PDB file of C-alpha atoms in Angstrom:
ATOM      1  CA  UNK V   1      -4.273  -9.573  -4.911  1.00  0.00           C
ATOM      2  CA  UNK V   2      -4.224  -9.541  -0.707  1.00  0.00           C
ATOM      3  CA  UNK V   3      -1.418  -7.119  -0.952  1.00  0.00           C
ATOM      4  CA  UNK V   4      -3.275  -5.088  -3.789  1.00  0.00           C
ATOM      5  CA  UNK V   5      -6.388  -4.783  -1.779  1.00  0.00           C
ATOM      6  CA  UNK V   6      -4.119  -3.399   1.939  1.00  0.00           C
ATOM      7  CA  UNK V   7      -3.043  -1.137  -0.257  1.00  0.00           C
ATOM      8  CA  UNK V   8      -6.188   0.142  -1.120  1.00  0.00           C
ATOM      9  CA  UNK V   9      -7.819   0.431   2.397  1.00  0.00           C
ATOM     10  CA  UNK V  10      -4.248   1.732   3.547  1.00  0.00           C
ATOM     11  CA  UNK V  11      -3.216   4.297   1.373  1.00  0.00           C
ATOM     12  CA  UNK V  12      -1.090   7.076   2.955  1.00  0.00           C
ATOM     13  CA  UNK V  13      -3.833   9.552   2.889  1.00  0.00           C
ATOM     14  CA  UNK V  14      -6.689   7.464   5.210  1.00  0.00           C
ATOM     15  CA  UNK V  15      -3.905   6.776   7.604  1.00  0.00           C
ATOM     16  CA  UNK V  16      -3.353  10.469   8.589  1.00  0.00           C
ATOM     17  CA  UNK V  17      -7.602  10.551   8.942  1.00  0.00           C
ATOM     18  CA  UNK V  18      -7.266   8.194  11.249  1.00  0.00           C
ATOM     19  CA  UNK V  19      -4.600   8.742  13.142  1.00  0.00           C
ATOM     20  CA  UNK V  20      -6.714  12.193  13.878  1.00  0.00           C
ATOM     21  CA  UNK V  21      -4.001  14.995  13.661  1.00  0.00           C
ATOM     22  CA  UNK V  22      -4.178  17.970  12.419  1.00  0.00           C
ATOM     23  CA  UNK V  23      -1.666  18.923   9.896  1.00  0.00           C
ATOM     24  CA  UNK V  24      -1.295  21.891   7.153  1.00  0.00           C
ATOM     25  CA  UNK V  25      -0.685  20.676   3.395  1.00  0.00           C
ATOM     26  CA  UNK V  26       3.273  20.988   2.079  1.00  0.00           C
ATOM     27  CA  UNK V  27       4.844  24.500   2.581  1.00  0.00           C
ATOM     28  CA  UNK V  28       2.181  24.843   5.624  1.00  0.00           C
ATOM     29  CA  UNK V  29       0.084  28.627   5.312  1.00  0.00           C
ATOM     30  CA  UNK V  30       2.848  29.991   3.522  1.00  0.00           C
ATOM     31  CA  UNK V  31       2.060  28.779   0.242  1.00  0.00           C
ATOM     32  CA  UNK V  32      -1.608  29.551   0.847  1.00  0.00           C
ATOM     33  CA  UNK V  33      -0.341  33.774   1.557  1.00  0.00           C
ATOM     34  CA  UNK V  34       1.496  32.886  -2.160  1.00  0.00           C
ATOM     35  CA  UNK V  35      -1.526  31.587  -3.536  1.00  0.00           C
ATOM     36  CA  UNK V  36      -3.135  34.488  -2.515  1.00  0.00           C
ATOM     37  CA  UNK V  37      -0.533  36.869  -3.631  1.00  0.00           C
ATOM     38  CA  UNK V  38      -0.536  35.418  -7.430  1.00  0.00           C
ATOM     39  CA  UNK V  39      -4.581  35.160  -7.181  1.00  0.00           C
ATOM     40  CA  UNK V  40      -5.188  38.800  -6.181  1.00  0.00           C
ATOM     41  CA  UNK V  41      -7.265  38.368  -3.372  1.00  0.00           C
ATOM     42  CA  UNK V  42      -8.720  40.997  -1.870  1.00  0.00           C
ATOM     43  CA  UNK V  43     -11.820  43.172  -0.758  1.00  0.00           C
ATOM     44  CA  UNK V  44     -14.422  42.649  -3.222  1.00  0.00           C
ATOM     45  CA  UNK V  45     -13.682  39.444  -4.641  1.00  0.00           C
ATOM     46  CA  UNK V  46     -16.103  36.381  -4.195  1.00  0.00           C
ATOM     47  CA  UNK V  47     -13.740  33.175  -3.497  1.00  0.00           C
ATOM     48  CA  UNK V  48     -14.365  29.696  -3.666  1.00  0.00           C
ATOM     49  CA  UNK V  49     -12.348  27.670  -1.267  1.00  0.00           C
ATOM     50  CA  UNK V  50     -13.209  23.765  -2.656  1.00  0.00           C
ATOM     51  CA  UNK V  51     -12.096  21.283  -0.007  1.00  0.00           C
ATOM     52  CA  UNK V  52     -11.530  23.786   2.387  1.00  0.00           C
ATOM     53  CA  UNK V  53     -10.811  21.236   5.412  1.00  0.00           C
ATOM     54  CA  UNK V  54     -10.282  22.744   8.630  1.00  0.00           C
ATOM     55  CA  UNK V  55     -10.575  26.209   7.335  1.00  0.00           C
ATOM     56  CA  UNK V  56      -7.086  27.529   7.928  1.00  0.00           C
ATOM     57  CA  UNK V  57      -6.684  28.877   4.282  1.00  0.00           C
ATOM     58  CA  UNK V  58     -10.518  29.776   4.692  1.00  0.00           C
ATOM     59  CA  UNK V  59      -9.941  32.441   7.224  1.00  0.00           C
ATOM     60  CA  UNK V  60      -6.424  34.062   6.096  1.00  0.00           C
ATOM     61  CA  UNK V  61      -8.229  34.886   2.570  1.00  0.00           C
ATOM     62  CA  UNK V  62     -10.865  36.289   4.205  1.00  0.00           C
ATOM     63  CA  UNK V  63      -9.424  37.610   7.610  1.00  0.00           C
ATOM     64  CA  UNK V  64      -5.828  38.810   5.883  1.00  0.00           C
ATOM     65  CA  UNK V  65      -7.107  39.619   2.381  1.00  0.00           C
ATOM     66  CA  UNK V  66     -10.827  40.863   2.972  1.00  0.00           C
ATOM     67  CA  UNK V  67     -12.329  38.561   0.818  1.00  0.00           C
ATOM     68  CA  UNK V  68     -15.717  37.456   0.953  1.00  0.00           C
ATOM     69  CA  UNK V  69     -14.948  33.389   1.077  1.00  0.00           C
ATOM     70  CA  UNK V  70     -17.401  30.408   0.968  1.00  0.00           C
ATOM     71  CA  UNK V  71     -15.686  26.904   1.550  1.00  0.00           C
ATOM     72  CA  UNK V  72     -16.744  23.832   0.569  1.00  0.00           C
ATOM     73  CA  UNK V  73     -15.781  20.436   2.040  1.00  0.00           C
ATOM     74  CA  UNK V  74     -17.553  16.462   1.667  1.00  0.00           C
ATOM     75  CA  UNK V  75     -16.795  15.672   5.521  1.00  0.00           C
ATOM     76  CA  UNK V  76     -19.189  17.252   8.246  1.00  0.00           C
ATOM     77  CA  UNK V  77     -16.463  17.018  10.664  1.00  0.00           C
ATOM     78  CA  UNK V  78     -14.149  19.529   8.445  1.00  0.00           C
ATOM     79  CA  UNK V  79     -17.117  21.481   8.308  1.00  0.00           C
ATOM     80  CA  UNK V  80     -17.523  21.566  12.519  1.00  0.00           C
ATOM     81  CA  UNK V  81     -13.659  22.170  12.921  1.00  0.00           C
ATOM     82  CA  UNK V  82     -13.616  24.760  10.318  1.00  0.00           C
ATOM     83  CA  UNK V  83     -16.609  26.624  11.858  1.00  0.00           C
ATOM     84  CA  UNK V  84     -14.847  26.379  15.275  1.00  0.00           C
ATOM     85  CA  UNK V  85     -11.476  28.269  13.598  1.00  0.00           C
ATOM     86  CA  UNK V  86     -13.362  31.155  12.114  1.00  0.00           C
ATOM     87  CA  UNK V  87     -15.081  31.876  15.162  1.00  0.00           C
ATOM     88  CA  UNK V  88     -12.283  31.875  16.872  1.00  0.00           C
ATOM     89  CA  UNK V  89     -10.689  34.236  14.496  1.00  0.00           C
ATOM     90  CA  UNK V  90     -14.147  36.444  14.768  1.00  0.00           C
ATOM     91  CA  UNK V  91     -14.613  36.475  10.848  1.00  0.00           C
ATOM     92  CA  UNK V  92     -17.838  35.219   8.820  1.00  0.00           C
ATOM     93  CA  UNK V  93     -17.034  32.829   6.391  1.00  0.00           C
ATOM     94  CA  UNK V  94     -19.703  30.092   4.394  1.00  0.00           C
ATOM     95  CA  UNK V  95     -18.924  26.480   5.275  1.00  0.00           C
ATOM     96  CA  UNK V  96     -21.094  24.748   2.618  1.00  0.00           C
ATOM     97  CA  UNK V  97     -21.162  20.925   2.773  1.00  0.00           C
ATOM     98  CA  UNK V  98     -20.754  19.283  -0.636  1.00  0.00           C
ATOM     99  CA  UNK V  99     -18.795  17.153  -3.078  1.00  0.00           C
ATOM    100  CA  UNK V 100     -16.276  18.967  -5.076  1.00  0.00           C
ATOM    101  CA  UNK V 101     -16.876  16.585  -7.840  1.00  0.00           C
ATOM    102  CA  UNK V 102     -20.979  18.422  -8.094  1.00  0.00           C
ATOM    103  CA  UNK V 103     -20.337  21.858  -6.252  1.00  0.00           C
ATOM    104  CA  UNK V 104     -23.651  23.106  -5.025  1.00  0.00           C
ATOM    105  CA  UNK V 105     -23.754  26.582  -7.270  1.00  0.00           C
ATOM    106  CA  UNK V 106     -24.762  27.748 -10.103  1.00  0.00           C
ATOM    107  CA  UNK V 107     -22.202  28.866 -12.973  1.00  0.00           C
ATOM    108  CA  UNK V 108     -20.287  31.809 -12.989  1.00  0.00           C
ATOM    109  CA  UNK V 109     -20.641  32.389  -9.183  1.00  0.00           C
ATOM    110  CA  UNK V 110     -16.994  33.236  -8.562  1.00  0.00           C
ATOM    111  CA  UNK V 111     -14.060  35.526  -9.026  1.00  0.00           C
ATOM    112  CA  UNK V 112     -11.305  33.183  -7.991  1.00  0.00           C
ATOM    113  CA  UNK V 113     -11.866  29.419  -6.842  1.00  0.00           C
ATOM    114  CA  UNK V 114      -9.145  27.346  -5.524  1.00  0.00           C
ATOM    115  CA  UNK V 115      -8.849  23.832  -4.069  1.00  0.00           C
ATOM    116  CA  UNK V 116      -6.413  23.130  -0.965  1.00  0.00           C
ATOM    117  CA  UNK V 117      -4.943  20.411  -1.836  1.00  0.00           C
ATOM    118  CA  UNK V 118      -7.300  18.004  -2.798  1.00  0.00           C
ATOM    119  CA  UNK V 119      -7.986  18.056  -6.222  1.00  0.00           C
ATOM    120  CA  UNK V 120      -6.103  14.473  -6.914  1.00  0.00           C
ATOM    121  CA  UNK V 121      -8.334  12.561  -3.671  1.00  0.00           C
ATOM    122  CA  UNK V 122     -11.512  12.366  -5.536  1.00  0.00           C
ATOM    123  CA  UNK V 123     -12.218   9.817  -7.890  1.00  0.00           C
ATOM    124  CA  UNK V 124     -12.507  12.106 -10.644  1.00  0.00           C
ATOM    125  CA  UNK V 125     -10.076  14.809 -10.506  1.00  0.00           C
ATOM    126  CA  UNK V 126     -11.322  15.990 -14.267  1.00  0.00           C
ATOM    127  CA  UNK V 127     -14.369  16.344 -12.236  1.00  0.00           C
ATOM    128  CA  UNK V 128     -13.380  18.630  -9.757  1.00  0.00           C
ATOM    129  CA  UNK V 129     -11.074  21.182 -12.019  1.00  0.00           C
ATOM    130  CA  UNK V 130     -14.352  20.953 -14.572  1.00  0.00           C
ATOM    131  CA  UNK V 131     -16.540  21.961 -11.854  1.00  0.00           C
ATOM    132  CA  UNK V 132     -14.393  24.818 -10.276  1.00  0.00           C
ATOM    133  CA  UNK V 133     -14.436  26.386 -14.089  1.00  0.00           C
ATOM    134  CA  UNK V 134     -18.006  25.938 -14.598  1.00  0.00           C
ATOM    135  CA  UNK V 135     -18.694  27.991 -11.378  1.00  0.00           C
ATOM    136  CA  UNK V 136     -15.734  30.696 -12.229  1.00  0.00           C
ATOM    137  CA  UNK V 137     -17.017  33.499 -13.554  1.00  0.00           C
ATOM    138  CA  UNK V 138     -15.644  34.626 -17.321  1.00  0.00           C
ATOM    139  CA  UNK V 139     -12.646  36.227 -16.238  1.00  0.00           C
ATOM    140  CA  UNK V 140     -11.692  35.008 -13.255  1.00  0.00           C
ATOM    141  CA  UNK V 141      -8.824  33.192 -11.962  1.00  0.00           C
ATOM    142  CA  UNK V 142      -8.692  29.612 -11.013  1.00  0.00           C
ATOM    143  CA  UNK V 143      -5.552  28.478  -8.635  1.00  0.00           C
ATOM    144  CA  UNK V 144      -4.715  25.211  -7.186  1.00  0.00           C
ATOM    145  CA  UNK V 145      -1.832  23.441  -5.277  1.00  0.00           C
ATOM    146  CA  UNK V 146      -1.146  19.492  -6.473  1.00  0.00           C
ATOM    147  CA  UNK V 147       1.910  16.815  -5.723  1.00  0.00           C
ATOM    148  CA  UNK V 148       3.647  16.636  -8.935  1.00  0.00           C
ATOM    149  CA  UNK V 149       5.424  13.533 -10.588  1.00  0.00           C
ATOM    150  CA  UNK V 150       9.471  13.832 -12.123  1.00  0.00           C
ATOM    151  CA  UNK V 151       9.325  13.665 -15.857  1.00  0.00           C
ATOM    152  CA  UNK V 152      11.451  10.573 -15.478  1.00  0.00           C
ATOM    153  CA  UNK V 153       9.025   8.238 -13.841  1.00  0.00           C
ATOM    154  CA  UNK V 154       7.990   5.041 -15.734  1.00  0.00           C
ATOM    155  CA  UNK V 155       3.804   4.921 -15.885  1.00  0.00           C
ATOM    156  CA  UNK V 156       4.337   1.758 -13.172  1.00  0.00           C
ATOM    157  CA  UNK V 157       6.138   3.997 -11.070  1.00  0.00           C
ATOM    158  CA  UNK V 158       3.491   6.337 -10.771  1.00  0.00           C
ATOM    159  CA  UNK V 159       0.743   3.919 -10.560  1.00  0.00           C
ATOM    160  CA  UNK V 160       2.450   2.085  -7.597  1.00  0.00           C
ATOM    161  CA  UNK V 161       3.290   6.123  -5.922  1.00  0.00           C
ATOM    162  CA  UNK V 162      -0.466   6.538  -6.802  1.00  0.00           C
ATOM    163  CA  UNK V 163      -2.246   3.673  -4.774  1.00  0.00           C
ATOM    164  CA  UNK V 164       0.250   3.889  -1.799  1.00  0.00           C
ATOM    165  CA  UNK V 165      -0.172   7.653  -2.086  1.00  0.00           C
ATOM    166  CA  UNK V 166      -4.233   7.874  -1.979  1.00  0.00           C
ATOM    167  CA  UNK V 167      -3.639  10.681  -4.430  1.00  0.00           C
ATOM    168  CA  UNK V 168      -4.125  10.737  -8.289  1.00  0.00           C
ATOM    169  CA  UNK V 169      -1.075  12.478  -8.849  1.00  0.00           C
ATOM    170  CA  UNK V 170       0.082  13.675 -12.558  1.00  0.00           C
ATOM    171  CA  UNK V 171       3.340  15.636 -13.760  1.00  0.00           C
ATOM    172  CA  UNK V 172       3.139  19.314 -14.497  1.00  0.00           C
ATOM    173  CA  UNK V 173       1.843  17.738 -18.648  1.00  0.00           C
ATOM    174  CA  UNK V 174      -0.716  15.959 -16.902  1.00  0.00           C
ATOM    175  CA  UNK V 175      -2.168  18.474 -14.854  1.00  0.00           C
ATOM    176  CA  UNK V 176      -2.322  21.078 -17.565  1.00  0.00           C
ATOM    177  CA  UNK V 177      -3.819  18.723 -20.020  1.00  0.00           C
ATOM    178  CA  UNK V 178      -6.568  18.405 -17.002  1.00  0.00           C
ATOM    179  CA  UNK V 179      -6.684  21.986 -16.513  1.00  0.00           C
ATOM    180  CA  UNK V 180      -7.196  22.280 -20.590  1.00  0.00           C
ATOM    181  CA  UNK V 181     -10.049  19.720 -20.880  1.00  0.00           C
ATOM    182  CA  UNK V 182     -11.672  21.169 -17.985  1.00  0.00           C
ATOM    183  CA  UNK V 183     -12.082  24.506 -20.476  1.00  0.00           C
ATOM    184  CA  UNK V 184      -9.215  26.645 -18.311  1.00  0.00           C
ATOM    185  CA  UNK V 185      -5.477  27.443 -19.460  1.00  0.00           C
ATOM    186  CA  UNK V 186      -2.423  27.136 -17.067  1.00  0.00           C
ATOM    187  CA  UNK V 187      -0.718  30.471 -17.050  1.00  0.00           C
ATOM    188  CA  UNK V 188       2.233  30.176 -14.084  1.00  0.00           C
ATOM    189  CA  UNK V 189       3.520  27.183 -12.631  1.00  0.00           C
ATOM    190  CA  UNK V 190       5.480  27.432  -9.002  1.00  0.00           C
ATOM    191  CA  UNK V 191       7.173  24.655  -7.723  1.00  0.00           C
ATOM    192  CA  UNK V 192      10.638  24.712  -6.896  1.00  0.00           C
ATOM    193  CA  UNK V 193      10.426  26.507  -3.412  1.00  0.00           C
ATOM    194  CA  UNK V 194       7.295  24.021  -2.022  1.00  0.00           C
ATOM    195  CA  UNK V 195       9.166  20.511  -3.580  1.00  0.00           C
ATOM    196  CA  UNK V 196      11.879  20.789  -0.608  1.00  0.00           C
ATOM    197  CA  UNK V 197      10.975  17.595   0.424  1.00  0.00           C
ATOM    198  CA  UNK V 198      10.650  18.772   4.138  1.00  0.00           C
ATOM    199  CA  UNK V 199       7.646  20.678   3.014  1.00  0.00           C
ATOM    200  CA  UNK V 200       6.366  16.562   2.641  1.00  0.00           C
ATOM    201  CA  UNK V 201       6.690  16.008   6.481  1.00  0.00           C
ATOM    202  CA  UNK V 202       6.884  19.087   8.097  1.00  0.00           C
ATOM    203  CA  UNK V 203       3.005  19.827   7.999  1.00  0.00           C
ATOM    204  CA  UNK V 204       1.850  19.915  12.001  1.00  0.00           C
ATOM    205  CA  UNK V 205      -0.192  22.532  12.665  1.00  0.00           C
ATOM    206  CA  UNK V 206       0.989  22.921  16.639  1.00  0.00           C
ATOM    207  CA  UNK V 207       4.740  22.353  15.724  1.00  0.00           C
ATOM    208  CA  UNK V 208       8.046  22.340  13.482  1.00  0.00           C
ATOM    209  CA  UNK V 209       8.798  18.729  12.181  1.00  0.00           C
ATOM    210  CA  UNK V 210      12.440  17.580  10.951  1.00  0.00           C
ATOM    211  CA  UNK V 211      12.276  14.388   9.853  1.00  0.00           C
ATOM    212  CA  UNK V 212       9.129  12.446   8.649  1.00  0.00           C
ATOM    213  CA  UNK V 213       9.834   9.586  11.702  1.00  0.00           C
ATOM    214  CA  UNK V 214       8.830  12.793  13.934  1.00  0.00           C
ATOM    215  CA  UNK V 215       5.658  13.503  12.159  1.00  0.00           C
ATOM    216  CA  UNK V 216       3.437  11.629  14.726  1.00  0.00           C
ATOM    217  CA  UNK V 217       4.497  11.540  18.769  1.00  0.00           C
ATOM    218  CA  UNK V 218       4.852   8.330  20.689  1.00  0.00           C
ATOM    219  CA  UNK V 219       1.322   8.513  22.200  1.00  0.00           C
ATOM    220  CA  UNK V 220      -0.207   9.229  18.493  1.00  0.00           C
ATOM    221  CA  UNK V 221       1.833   6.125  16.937  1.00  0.00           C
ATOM    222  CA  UNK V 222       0.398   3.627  19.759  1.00  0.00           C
ATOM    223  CA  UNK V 223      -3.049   5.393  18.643  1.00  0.00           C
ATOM    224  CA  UNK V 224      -2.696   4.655  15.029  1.00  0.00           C
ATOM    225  CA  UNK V 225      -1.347   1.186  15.754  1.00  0.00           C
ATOM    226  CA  UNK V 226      -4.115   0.099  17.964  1.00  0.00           C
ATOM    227  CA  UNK V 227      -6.444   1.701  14.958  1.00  0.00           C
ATOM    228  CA  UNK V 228      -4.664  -0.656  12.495  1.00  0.00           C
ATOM    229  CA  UNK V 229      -4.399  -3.196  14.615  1.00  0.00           C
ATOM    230  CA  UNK V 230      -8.484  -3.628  15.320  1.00  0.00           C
ATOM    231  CA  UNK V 231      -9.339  -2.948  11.506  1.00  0.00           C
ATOM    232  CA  UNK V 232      -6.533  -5.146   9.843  1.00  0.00           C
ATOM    233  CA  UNK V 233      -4.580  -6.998  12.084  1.00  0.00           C
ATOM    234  CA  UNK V 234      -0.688  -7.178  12.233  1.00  0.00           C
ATOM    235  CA  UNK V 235      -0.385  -7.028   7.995  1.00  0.00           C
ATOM    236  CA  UNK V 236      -2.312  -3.598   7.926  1.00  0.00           C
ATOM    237  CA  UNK V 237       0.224  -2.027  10.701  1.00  0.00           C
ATOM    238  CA  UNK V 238       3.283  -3.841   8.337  1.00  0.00           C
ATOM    239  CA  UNK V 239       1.486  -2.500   4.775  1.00  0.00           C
ATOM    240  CA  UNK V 240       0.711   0.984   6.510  1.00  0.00           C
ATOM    241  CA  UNK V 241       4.674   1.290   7.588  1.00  0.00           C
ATOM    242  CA  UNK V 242       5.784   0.238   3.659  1.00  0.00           C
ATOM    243  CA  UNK V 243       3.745   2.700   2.541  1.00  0.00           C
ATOM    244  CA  UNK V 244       5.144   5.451   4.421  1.00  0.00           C
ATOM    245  CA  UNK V 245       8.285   4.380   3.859  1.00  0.00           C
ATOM    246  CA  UNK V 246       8.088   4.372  -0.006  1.00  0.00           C
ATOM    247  CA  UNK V 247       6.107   7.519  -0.346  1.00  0.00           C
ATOM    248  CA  UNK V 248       8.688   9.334   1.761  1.00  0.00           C
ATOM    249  CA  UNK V 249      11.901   7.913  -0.501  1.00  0.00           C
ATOM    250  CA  UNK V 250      10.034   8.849  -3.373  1.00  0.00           C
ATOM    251  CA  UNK V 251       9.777  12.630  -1.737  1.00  0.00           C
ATOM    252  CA  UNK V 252      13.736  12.266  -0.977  1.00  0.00           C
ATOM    253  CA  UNK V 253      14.452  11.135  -4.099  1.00  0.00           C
ATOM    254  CA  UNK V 254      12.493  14.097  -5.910  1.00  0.00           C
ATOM    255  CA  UNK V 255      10.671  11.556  -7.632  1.00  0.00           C
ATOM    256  CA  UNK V 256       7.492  13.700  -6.649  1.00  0.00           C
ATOM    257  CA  UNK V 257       6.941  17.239  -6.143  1.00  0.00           C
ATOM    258  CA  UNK V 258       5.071  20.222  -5.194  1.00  0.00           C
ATOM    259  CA  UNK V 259       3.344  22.837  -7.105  1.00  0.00           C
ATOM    260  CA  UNK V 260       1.035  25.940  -8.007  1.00  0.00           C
ATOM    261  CA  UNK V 261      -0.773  26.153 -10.295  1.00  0.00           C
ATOM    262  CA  UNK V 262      -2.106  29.820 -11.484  1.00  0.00           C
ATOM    263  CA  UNK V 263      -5.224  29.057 -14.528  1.00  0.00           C
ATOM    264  CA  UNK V 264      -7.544  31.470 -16.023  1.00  0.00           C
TER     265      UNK V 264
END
């Protein structure tokens, strides 16, 4: 039960929040310019960017593609950073604060939503993919990006990759069985090219990283540690390492993946 409930606070996920870098999502803004590609994104089109974090993908579908974007994000901070990057890039973009789970729009507001990444992190990820369809507009096109389990994983396999992951991962069945309750249809799957499991650590926004030891520096390990070390004492640092650890083994070992998903 002790070691059930570290797990919990610890998950992979909270300790990147709080070790307070900034990092891209697997296959960095290149598989954002894909998602664009397959989505059509262009001049004219309304988009939907649901948990659009620090606005990277935000900006290139609006800056690169022409766009007219609106993101969408639960955390005020995201909202701050993400206002700072499109100023930056001199482009008007909508940074909306909400919960992807109730998006703040009416029905049939969009041409093409998408999530960044985030569709698993809620509690409810039926919730999210049944709200981005409720505000996509008759024929438009939904698009997402999601970790993906092997076929071959035993249901306690995924529940432990779950919980240590902070993510409510599913296999490419799963996720179009969500995709198909939430009233859409998957159309094109891509995953081989983002499931390199580098794409899993290399995800720094200010540099290249080859090996998932390198993901944080020296200065922004002692950081995290002291973090952990205030909020849970020496077992939270241990529990937070064995996480990492077995998440990134389970990326080696292809046990989990990377995908896009293409819906209308």
């Amino acid at each position: 039960m002790v070691q059930c409930q570290f797990l919990i606070k610890l998950l992979l996920k909270p300790s990147f929040l709080m070790s307070g870098i900034d990092t891209l999502p697997p296959g960095k803004l290149d598989i954002t310019r894909r998602m664009a590609q397959l989505s059509d994104i262009k001049k004219g089109r309304k988009v939907l960017v649901t948990c659009s974090h620090r606005g990277y993908q935000s900006v290139i579908y609006a800056k690169e593609c022409g766009a007219e974007v609106c993101g969408l994000d639960i955390d005020e901070r995201m909202i701050e950073f993400a206002r700072e990057n499109s100023e930056k890039e001199k482009i008007s973009i909508n940074f909306v604060k909400g919960d992807a789970q109730e998006i703040p729009f009416g029905s049939e507001q969009f041409d093409i939503v998408t999530n960044e990444g985030a569709v698993g992190i809620p509690e409810s990820p039926q919730k999210v993919l049944s709200e981005m369809v409720r505000v996509l507009k008759k024929d438009g096109i939904l698009i997402f990006r999601e970790s993906i389990f092997a076929d071959n994983l035993s249901d306690e396999e995924k529940e432990e990759l779950r919980l240590r992951y902070g993510n409510n991962i599913e296999d490419i069945k799963g996720w179009k069985e969500r995709v198909d309750k939430a009233g859409a249809e998957v159309v094109f799957i891509e995953t081989e090219q983002w499931s390199e499991p580098s794409n899993f650590w290399n995800v720094r926004h200010d540099r290249e990283v080859q090996d998932y030891h390198d993901l944080y520096t020296m200065t922004e390990k002692l950081r995290l540690s002291k973090i952990l070390m205030k909020k849970y004492g020496k077992d939270g640092i241990s529990m937070a390492a064995e996480n990492e650890r077995i998440f990134y083994d389970a990326v080696k070992n292809k046990k989990i993946g990377y995908g896009i998903f293409l819906c209308k």
